[in-house]
Coordinates of C-alpha atoms in Angstrom, one line a residue:
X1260 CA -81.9 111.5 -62.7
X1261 CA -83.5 108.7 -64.4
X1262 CA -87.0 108.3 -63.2
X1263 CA -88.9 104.9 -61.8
X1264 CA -90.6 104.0 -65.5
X1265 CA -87.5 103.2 -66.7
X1266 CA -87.4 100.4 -64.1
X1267 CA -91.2 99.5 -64.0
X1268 CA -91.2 98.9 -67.8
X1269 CA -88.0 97.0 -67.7
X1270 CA -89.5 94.7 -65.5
X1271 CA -92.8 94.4 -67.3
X1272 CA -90.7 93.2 -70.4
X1273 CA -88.8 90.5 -68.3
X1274 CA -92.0 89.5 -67.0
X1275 CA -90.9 90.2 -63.5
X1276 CA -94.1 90.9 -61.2
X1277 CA -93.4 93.3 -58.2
X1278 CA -95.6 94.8 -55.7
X1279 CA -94.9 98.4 -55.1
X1280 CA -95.0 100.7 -51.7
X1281 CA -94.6 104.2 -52.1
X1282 CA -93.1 105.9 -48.5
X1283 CA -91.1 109.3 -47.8
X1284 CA -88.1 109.7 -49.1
X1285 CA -85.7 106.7 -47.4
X1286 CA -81.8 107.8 -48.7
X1287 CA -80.2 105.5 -45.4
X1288 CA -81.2 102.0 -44.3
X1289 CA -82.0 103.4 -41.0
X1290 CA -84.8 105.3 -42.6
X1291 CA -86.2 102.6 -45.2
X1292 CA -86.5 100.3 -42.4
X1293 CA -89.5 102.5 -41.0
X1294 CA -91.4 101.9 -44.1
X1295 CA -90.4 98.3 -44.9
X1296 CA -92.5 95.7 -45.7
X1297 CA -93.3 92.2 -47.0
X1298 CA -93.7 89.2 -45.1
X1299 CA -90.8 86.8 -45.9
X1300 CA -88.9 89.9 -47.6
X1301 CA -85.2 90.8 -46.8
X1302 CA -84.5 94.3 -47.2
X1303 CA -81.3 94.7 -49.2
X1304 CA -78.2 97.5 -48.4
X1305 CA -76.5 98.6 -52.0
X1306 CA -73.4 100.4 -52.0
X1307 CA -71.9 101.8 -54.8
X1308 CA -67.9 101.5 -54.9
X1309 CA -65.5 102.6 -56.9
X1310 CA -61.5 101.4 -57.2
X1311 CA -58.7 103.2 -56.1
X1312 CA -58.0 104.5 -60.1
X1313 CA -61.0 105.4 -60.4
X1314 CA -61.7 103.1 -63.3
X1315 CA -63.8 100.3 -62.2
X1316 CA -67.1 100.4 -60.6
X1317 CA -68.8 97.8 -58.6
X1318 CA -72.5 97.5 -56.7
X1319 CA -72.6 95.4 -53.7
X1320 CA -76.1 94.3 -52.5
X1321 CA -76.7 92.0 -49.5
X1322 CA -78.9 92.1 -46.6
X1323 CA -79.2 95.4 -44.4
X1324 CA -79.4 93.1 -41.4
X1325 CA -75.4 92.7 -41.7
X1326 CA -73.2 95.4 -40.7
X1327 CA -70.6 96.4 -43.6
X1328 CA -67.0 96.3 -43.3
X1329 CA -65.3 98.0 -45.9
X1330 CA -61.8 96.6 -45.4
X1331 CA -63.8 93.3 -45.2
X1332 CA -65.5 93.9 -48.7
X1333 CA -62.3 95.1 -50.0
X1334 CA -60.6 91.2 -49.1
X1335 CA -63.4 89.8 -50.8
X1336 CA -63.9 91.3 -54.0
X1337 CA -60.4 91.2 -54.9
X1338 CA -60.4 94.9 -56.4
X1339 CA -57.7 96.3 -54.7
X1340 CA -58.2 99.4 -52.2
X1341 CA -62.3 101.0 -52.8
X1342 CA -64.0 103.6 -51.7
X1343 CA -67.5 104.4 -52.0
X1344 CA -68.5 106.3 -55.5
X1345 CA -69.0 110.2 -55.5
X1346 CA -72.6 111.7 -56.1
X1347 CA -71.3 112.3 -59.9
X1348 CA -69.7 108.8 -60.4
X1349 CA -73.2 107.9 -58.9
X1350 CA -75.4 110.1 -61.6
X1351 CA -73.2 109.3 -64.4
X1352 CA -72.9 105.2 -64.2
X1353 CA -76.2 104.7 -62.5
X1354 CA -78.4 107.9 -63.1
X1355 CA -79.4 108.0 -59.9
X1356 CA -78.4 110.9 -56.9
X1357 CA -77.3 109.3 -53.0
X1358 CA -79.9 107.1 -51.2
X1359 CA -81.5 105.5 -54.4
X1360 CA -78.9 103.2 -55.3
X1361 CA -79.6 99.6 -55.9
X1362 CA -79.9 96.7 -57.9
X1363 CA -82.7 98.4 -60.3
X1364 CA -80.5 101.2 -61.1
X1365 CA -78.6 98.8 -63.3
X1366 CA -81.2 99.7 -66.1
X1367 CA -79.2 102.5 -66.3
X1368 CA -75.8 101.1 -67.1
X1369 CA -76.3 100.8 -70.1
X1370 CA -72.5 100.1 -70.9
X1371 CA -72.3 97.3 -68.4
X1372 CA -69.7 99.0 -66.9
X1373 CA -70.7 98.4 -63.2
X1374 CA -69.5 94.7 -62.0
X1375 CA -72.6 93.5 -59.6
X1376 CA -71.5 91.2 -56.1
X1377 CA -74.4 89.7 -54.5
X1378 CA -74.2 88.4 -51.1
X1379 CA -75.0 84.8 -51.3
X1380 CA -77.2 84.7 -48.6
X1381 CA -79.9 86.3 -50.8
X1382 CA -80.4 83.3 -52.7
X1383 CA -81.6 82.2 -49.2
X1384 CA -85.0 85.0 -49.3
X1385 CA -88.3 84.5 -50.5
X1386 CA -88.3 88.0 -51.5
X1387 CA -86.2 91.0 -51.6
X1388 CA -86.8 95.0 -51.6
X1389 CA -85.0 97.4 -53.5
X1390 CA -85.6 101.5 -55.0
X1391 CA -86.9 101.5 -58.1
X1392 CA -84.7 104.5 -59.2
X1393 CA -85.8 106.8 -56.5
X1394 CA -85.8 106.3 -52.3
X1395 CA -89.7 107.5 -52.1
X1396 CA -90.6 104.1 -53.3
X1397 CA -89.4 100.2 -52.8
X1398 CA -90.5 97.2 -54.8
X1399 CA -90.7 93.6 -53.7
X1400 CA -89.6 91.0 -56.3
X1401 CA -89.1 87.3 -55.9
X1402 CA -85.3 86.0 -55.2
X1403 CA -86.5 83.6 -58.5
X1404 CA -87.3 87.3 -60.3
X1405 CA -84.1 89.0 -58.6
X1406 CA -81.9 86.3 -60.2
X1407 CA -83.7 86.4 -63.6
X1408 CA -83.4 90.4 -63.7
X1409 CA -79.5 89.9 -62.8
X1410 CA -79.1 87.4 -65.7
X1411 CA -81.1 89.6 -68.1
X1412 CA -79.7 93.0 -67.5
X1413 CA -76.1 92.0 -69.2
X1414 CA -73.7 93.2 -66.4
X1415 CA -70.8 90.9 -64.9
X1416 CA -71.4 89.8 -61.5
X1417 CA -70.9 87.7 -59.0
X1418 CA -72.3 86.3 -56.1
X1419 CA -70.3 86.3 -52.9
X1420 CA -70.4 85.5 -49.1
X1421 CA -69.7 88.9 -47.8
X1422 CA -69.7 88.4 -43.8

């Protein structure tokens, strides 16, 4: 697994301030809603998909408010048939184990193979939450941040209205 420096000194070189809570370990959305905070900040879900051949690899992020419909993410993506990414898929595109997916495990990736969809309504929050690497902590970035970390980290992406 590939630790939370990775991420903090990624962000340091973008120039992306954060402010950093460190709780128990959160793998569900369930249990990371106990320990969110931030004013103004949306907690996001990420889910880490893979396609039916087993050749393509995507992250979804949007806001864990919304309920996820696979068959609905599946119409919107365009990718054919998914299904979410084993724990070894998981380690070996994103270097990360169950639970500490998200949009910071990109610094990972460092193919660019994972294809990034971002619910639109994100560009709506003053601030968003992810895992820096590992569920025991979140960070809170700006959405001006969040978009200037997408843009910098080199993989495709998109951004989509998923519900």
């Amino acid at each position: 697994m590939r630790g939370q420096q990775q991420v903090y000194d990624y962000l340091n070189q973008q120039g992306i301030k954060f402010d950093y809570y460190e709780h128990p370990e959160a793998p569900t959305i369930e249990i990371a809603s106990q320990f969110y905070r931030g004013e103004g900040t949306v907690l996001c879900k990420n889910l880490f998909f893979r396609n039916h051949k087993g050749n393509k690899h995507y992250l979804v992020i949007m806001d864990a408010r919304h309920d996820m419909d696979i068959h609905d993410i599946e119409h919107q993506l365009h990718q054919g048939k998914l299904s979410f990414a084993s724990p070894e898929r998981m380690m070996k595109y994103l270097g990360v184990r169950p639970g500490s997916v998200s949009l910071f495990t990109l610094v990972n990736d460092v193919n660019h193979e994972v294809i990034l969809f971002v619910d639109k309504q994100l560009l709506e929050a003053e601030k968003v939450s992810f895992h820096p690497n590992d569920n025991t902590a979140s960070l809170v970035i700006s959405r001006d941040d969040m978009l200037r970390f997408i843009k910098s980290i080199g993989n495709q992406y998109e951004f989509m209205e998923l519900y």
